[in-house]
XYZ file of C-alpha atoms in Angstrom:
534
model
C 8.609 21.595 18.586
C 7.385 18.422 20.423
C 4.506 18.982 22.800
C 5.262 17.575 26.447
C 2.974 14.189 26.001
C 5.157 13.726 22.434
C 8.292 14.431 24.684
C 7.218 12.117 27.062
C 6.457 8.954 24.207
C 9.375 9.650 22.908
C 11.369 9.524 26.002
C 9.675 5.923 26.378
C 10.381 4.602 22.970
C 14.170 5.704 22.661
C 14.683 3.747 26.388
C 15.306 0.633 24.021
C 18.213 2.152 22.639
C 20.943 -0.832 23.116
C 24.057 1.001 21.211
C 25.227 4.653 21.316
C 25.538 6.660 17.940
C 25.271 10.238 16.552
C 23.149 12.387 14.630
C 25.132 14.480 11.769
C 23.176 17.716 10.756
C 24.042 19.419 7.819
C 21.868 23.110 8.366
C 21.610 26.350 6.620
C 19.992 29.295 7.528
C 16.463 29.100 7.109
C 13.728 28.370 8.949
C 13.103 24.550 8.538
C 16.840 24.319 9.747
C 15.743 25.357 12.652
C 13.073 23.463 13.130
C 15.564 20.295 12.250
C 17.661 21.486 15.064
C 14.936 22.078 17.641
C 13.899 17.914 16.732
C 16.803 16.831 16.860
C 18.158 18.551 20.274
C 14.582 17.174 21.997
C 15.419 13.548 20.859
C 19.046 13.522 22.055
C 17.643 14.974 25.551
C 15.354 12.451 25.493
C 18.685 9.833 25.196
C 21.500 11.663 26.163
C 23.482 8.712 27.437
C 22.989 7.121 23.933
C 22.921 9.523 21.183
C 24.514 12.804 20.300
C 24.350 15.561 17.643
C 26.852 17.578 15.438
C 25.804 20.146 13.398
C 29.058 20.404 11.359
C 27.275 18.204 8.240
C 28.641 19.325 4.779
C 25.891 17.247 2.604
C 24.331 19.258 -0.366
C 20.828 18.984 0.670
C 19.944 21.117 3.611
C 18.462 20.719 5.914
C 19.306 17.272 6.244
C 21.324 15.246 8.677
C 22.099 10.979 8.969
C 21.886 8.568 11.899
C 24.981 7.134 12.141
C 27.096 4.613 14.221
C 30.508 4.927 15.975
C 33.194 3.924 12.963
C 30.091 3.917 10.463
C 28.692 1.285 8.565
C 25.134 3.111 8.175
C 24.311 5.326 5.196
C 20.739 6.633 6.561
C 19.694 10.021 5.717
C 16.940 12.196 6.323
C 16.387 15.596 3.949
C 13.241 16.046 5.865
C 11.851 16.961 8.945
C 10.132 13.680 9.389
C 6.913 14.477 11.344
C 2.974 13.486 10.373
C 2.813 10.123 8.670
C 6.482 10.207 8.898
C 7.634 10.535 12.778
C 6.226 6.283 13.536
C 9.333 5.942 10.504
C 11.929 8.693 12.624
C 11.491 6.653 15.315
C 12.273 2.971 13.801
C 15.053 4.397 12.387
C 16.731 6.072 15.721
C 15.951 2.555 17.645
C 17.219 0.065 14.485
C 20.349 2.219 14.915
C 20.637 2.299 18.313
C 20.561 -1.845 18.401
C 16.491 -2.436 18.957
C 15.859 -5.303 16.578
C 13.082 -4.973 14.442
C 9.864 -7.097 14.021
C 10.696 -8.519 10.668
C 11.625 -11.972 9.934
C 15.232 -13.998 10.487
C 15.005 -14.314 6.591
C 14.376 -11.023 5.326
C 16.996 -9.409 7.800
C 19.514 -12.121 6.869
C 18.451 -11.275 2.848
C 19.069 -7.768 3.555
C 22.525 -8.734 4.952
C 23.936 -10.566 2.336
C 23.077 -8.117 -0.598
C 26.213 -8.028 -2.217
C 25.803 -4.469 -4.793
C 26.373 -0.640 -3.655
C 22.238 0.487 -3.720
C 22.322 4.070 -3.275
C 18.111 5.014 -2.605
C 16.377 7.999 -2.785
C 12.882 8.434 -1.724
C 10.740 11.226 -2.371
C 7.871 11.403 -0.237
C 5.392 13.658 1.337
C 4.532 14.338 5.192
C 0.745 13.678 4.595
C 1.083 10.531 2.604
C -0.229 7.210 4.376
C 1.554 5.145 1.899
C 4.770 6.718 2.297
C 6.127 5.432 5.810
C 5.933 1.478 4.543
C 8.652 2.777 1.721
C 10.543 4.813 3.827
C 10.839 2.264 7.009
C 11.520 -0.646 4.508
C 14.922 0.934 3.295
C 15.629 2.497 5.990
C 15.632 -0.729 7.783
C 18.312 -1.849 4.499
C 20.656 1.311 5.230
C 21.161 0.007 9.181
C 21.444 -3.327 8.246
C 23.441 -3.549 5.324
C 26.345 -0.643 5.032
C 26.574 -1.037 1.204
C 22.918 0.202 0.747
C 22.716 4.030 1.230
C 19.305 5.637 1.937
C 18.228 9.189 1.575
C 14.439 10.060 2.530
C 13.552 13.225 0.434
C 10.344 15.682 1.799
C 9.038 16.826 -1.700
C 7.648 19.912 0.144
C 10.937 20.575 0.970
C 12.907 20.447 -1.980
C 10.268 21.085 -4.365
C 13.086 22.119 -7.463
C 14.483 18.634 -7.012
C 10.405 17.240 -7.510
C 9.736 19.336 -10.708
C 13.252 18.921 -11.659
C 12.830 15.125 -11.632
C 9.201 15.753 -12.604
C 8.179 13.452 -9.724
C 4.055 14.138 -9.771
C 2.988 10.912 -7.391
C 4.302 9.432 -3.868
C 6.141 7.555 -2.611
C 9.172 7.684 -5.754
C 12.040 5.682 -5.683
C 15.179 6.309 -7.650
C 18.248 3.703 -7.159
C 21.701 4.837 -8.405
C 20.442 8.058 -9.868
C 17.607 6.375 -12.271
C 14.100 5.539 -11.385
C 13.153 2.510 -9.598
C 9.706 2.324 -8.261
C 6.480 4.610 -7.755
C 3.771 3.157 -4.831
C 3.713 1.633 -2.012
C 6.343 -1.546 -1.553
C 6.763 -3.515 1.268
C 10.249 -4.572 2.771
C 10.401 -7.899 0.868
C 9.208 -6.586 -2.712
C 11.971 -4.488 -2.877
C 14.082 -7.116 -1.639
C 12.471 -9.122 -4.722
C 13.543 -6.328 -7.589
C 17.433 -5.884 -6.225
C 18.279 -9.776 -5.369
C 17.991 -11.610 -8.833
C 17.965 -14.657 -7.314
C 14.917 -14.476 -5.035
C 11.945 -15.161 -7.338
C 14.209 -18.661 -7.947
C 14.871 -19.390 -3.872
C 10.674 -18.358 -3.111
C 9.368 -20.734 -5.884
C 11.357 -23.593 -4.559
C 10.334 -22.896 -1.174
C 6.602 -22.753 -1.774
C 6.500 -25.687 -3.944
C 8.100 -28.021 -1.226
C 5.219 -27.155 1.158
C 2.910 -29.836 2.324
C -0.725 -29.391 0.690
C -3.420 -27.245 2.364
C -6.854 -27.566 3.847
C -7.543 -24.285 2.791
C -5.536 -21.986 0.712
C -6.952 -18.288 0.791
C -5.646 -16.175 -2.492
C -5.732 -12.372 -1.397
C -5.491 -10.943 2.417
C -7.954 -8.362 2.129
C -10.720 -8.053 4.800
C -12.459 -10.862 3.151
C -9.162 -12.964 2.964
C -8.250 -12.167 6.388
C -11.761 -12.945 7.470
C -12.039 -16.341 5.904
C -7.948 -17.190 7.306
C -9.185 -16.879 10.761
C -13.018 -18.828 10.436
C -10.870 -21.128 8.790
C -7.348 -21.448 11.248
C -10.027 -21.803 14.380
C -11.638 -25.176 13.120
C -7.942 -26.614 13.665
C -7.250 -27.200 9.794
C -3.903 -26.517 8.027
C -4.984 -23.149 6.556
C -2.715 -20.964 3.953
C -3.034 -17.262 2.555
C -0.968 -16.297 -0.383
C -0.962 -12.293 -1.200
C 0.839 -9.799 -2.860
C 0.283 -7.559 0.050
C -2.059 -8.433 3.211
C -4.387 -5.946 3.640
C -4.605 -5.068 -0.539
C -6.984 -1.885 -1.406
C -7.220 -1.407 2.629
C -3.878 -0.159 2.534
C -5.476 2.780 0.242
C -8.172 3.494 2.296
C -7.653 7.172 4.408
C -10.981 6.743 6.406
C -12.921 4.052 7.797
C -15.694 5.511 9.976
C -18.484 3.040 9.484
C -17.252 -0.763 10.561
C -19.414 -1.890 13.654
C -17.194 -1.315 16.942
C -14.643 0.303 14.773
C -15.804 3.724 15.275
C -12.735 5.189 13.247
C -9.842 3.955 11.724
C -7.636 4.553 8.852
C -6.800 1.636 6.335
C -3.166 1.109 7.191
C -3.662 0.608 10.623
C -6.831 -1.697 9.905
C -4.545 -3.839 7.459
C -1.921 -3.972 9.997
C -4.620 -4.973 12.953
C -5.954 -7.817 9.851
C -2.552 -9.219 9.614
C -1.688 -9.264 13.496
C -5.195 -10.943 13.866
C -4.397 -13.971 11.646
C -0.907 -14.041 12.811
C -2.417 -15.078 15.973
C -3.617 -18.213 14.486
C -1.082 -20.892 13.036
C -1.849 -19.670 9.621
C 0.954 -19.952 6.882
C 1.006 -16.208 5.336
C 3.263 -16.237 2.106
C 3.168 -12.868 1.287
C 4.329 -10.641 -1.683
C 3.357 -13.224 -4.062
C 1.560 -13.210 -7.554
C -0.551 -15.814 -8.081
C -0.560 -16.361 -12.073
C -3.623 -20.062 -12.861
C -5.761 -21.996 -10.974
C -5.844 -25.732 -11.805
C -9.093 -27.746 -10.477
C -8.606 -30.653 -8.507
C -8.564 -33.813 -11.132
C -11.436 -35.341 -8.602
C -13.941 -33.934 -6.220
C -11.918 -33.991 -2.749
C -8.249 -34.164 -4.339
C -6.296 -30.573 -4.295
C -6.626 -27.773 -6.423
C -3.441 -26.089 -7.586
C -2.566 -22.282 -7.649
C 0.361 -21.675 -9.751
C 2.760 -18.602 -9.217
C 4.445 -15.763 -11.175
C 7.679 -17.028 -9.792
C 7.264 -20.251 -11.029
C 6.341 -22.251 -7.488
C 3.011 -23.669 -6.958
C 0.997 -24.541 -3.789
C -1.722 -27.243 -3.487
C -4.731 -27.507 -0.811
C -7.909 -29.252 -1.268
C -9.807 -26.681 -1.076
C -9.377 -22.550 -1.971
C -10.613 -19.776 -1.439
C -10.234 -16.480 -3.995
C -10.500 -13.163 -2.291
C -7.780 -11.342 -4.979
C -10.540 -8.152 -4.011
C -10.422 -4.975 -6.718
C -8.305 -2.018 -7.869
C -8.905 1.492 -8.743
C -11.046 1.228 -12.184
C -9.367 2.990 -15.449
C -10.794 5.932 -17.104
C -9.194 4.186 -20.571
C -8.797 7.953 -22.135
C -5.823 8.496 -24.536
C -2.969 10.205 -22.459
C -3.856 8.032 -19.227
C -1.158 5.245 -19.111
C 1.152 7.756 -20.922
C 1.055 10.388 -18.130
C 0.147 7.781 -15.203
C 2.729 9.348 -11.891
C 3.192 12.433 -14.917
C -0.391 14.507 -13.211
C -2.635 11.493 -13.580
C -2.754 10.067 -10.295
C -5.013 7.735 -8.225
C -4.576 8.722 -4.376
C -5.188 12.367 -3.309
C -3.979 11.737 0.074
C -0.640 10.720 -1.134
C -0.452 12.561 -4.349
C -2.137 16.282 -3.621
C 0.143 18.024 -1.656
C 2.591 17.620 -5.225
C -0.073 19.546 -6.887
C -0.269 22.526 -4.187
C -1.415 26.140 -6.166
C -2.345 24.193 -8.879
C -5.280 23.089 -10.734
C -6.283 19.892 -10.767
C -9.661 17.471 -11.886
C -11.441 14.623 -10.196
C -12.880 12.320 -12.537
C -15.586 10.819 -10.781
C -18.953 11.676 -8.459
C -19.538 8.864 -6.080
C -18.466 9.247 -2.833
C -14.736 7.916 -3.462
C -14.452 11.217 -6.283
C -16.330 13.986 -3.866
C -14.075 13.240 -0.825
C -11.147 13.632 -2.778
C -12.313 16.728 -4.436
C -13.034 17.814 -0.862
C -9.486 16.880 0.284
C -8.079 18.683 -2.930
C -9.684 21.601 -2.305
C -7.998 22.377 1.361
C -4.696 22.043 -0.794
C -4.784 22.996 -4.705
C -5.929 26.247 -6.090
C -8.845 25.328 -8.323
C -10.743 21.596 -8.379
C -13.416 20.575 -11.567
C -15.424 17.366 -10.901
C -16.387 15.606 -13.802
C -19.097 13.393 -13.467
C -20.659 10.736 -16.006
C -23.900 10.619 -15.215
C -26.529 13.502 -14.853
C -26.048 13.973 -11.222
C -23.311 13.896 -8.195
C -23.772 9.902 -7.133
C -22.025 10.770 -3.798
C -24.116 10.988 -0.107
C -26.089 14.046 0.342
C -23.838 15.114 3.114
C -20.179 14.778 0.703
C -22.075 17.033 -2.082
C -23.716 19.571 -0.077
C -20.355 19.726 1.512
C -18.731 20.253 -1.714
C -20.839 22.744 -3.235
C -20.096 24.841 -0.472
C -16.883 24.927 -1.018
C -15.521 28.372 -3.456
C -12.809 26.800 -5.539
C -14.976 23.583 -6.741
C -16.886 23.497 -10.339
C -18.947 20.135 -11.092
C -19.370 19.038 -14.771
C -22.147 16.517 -14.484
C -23.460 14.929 -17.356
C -19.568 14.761 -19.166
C -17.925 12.091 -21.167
C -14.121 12.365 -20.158
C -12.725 11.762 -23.760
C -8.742 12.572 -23.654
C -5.726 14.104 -21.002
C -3.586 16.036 -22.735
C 0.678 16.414 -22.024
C 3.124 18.795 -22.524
C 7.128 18.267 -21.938
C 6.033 14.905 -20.377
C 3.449 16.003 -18.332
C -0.474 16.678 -18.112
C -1.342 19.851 -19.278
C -5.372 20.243 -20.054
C -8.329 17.454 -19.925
C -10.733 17.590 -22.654
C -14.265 16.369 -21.949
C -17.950 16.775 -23.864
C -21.381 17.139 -22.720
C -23.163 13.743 -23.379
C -26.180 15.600 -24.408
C -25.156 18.129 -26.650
C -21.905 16.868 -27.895
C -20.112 19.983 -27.007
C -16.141 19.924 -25.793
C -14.380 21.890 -23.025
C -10.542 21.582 -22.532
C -9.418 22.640 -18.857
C -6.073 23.583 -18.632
C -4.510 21.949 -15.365
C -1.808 20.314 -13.952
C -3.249 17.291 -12.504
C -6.072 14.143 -12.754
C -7.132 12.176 -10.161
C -9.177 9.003 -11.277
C -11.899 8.087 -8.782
C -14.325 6.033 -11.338
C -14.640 2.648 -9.225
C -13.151 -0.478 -8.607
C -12.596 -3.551 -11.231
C -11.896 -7.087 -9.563
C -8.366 -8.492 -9.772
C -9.415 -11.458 -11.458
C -8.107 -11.926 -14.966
C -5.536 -14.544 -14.295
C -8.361 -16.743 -13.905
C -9.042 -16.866 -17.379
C -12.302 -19.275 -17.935
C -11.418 -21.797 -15.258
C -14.416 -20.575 -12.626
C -17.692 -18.682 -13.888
C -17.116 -14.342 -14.366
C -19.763 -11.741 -15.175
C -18.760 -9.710 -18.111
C -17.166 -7.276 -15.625
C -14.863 -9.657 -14.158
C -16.994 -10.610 -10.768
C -16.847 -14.226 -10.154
C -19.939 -15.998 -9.781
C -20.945 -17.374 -6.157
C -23.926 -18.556 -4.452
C -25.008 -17.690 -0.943
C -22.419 -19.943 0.588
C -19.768 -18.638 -1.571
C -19.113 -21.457 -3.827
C -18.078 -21.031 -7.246
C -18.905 -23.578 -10.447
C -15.650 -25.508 -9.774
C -15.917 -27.991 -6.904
C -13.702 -27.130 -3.747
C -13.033 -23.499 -5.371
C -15.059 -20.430 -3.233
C -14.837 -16.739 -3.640
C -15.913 -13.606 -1.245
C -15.293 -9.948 -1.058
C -14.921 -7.777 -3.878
C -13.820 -10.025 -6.573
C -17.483 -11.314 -6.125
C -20.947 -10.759 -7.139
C -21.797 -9.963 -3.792
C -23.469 -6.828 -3.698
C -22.114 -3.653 -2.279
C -18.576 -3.181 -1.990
C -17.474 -2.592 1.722
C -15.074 -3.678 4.014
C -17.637 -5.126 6.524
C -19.677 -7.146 3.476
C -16.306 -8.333 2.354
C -15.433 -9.571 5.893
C -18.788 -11.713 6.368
C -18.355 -12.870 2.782
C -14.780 -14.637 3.741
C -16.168 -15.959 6.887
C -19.342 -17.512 4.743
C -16.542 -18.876 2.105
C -14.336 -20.281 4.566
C -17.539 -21.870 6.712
C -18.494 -23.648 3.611
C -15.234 -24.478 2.474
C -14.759 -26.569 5.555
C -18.127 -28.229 5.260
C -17.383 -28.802 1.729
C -13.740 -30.746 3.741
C -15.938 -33.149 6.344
C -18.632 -34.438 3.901
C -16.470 -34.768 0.511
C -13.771 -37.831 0.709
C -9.468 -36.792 1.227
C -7.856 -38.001 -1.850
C -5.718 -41.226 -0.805
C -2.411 -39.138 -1.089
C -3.704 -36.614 1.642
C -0.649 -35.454 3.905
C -2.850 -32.639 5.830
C -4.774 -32.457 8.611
C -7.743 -34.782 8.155
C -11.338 -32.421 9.461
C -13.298 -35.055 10.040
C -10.621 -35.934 13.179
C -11.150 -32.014 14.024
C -14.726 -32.077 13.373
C -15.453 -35.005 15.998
């Protein structure tokens, strides 16, 4: 199943197996049994000295079968044959159970550990989703390390009557104890925040008892990452606050065009942002919803950013890089049907829709790739576009017209989605000249209209454009002193990765000239610049 340079990584990775345990198959006839088999004998000749296999598994779901430790204690389960996205998560699990410690911090392991509550997980996921592994490595790294949390890691290609039974139309899913928990992407310690009660309480006391900042970054986004490091190398006590480093990165499949990058994929550019920072003694609080912004009393003295949780952090000067989300279509049937056939992601979400018919609302390039990707997967895709013409490069749309089982509706006015037994059923659109409607029957809608700036917690505190974009010169300073902004969330023109980058590098320049030539308010407990500076 492996080819011999797979064999041969593999072999190298499960060397750092400390502790012996088994693998527990529980196999039927068919064909992706064997395949499970054929895995799982490779990996325990890979380790034979440290792990075993029995095929005498009685679970329900099969294929399936559990990593497991001599006398117990770990409630991991795979009903999947964990390759694609997925194998990077196989192999964390094998070497968390086999005693390799993971890279995750003292406190998070030691949260983990003292859950006191029976969890019993199950996460539906798909072998081509890039947002699936974070889910699936987070709890599996709960089932080794806690043996009241029980974990089972569901392929929805594989047991597709348990997806339409459950109705389960988006990726990753997350059902705890039988009822649904989650849909997305979740890190490690945000699921940690929804099953400990007490945690929001612990992190607001903990971030409100820091010392004040020289900089404060809110997002970790390329321009937030960008401005942390410009920032961390002129030597000043430098903070970022984030709900999840990396933000609409994470969602990206395909970065081709980022000078020297020639070709990444947003997960692994978030995760090379983060280890970049991490480099620098920069105080990452991540997970964290920032909820107001209060301006510094005095020019020089610290501005405050207040939490969801309730803490609040202070630094004399911050900047906002809170970046964008996927823009609303704001159709009846939208929210109601949102994970129910309206979906956002077609990398994550598509293979659900497989045979089916689906639409792409959108014609930039962000709607014509997906309809593209679709296409290899679903039976039928309609593009619906607003304007009188595809907006997309000339290369994406002569590369979609080719394709057989694409129609584009330009020119069309999305006006409702339309549900039956809790799902979509049909999308109903009209021609913006003529004022004619069309209902499609189909299964699925994928929204690909743009992005809208995360920026409505800031109420009227800095400057905003009437679509949310704060307002910043060319050094990246807003209309409230000490307060910049850069990437997305900006008027800065022309949403990329590498425009956001330079923008958080110009904001955090300026932000630390704004530090040396504005006077430290009396109270100051941070590193003075002007010591750094000289």
């Amino acid at each position: 199943m492996l080819d011999d340079d797979i064999k041969q990584q593999l072999a190298a990775y499960l060397e750092r197996v400390k502790e012996p345990f088994e693998m527990v198959a529980s196999l039927d006839d068919g064909d992706s049994a064997r395949e499970m088999r054929e895995l799982l004998n490779e990996i325990v000749a890979a380790r034979p000295d440290k792990i075993t296999l029995r095929a005498d598994g009685n679970d329900a779901r099969k294929p399936s079968f559990t990593l497991a430790r001599p006398g117990g204690g770990t409630q991991l389960r795979f009903a999947a044959i964990p390759m694609g996205h997925e194998f990077t998560s196989l192999i964390l699990a094998l070497l968390w159970t086999g005693g390799h410690p993971p890279k995750v911090e003292a406190d998070t392991l030691a949260q983990i550990a003292a859950l006191d509550a029976d969890l019993d997980f199950e996460v539906y996921m798909s072998l081509s989703c890039h947002n699936c592994p974070d889910v699936v490595q987070a709890l599996s790294l709960m089932a080794v390390y806690n043996p009241r949390i029980k974990v089972t890691v569901i392929d929805g290609g594989l047991f597709q009557k348990e997806i339409e039974e459950r109705e389960i139309m988006g990726v990753p899913t997350v059902y705890l104890n039988g009822a649904f928990f989650a849909n997305g992407r979740m890190s490690v310690e945000e699921i940690l925040q929804k099953v400990d009660t007490g945690a929001a309480k612990r992190d607001a006391e903990k971030l409100s008892a820091k010392a004040p900042f020289d900089v404060l970054i809110v997002g970790g986004g390329p321009a937030g990452a960008a401005a942390a490091i410009y920032a961390a190398r002129k030597g000043i006590r430098t903070g970022v606050v984030a709900e999840r480093f990396g933000g609409q990165v994470n969602d990206t499949m395909e970065i081709a065009n980022y000078p020297g990058v020639p070709e990444t994929d947003g997960p692994h550019y978030a995760a090379a942002l983060e280890q970049h920072v991490r480099n620098y003694e920069v105080d990452i609080m991540n997970t964290q919803r920032v909820a107001q912004l209060v301006p510094a009393e005095q020019p020089g003295g610290y501005v405050t950013v207040k939490l969801d949780n309730g803490g609040q952090l202070r630094s004399r000067t911050v900047i906002l890089a809170t970046g964008a989300r996927w823009r609303n279509v704001n159709v009846p049937g939208e929210q109601e049907y949102k994970t129910k056939g309206v979906a956002y992601c077609p990398h994550c979400d598509g293979p659900l829709f497989k045979g089916k018919d689906v639409a792409v609302i959108g014609g930039g390039n962000s709607g014509v790739e997906a309809a593209i990707d679709l296409a290899g997967v679903v039976n039928h895709v309609d593009v619906i576009e607003f304007m009188p013409e595809l907006k997309a490069d000339g290369v994406l749309v002569k590369k979609l017209h080719s394709l057989p089982n694409v129609a584009v509706h330009t020119n069309k006015q999305t006006t409702e989605i339309h549900g039956e037994d809790g799902k979509v059923s049909a999308i109903e659109f009209k021609c913006r000249e003529s004022g004619e409607a069309t209902r499609l029957p189909l299964a699925g809608v994928f929204v690909q209209i743009g992005l809208v700036p995360n920026t409505e917690w800031l109420g009227d505190t800095v400057e905003r454009t009437r679509f949310g974009e704060i307002v910043v010169d060319a050094r990246g300073a807003t209309d409230v002193p000490g307060v910049f902004a850069a990437g997305d969330c900006t008027t800065v023109p022309y949403k990329q990765i590498v425009v956001a980058a330079g923008s958080g590098s110009t904001a955090a320049l300026s932000a630390f000239d704004y530090l040396i030539r504005t006077p430290a308010p009396a109270d100051a407990d941070a590193a003075q610049p002007e010591a750094v500076a000289a």
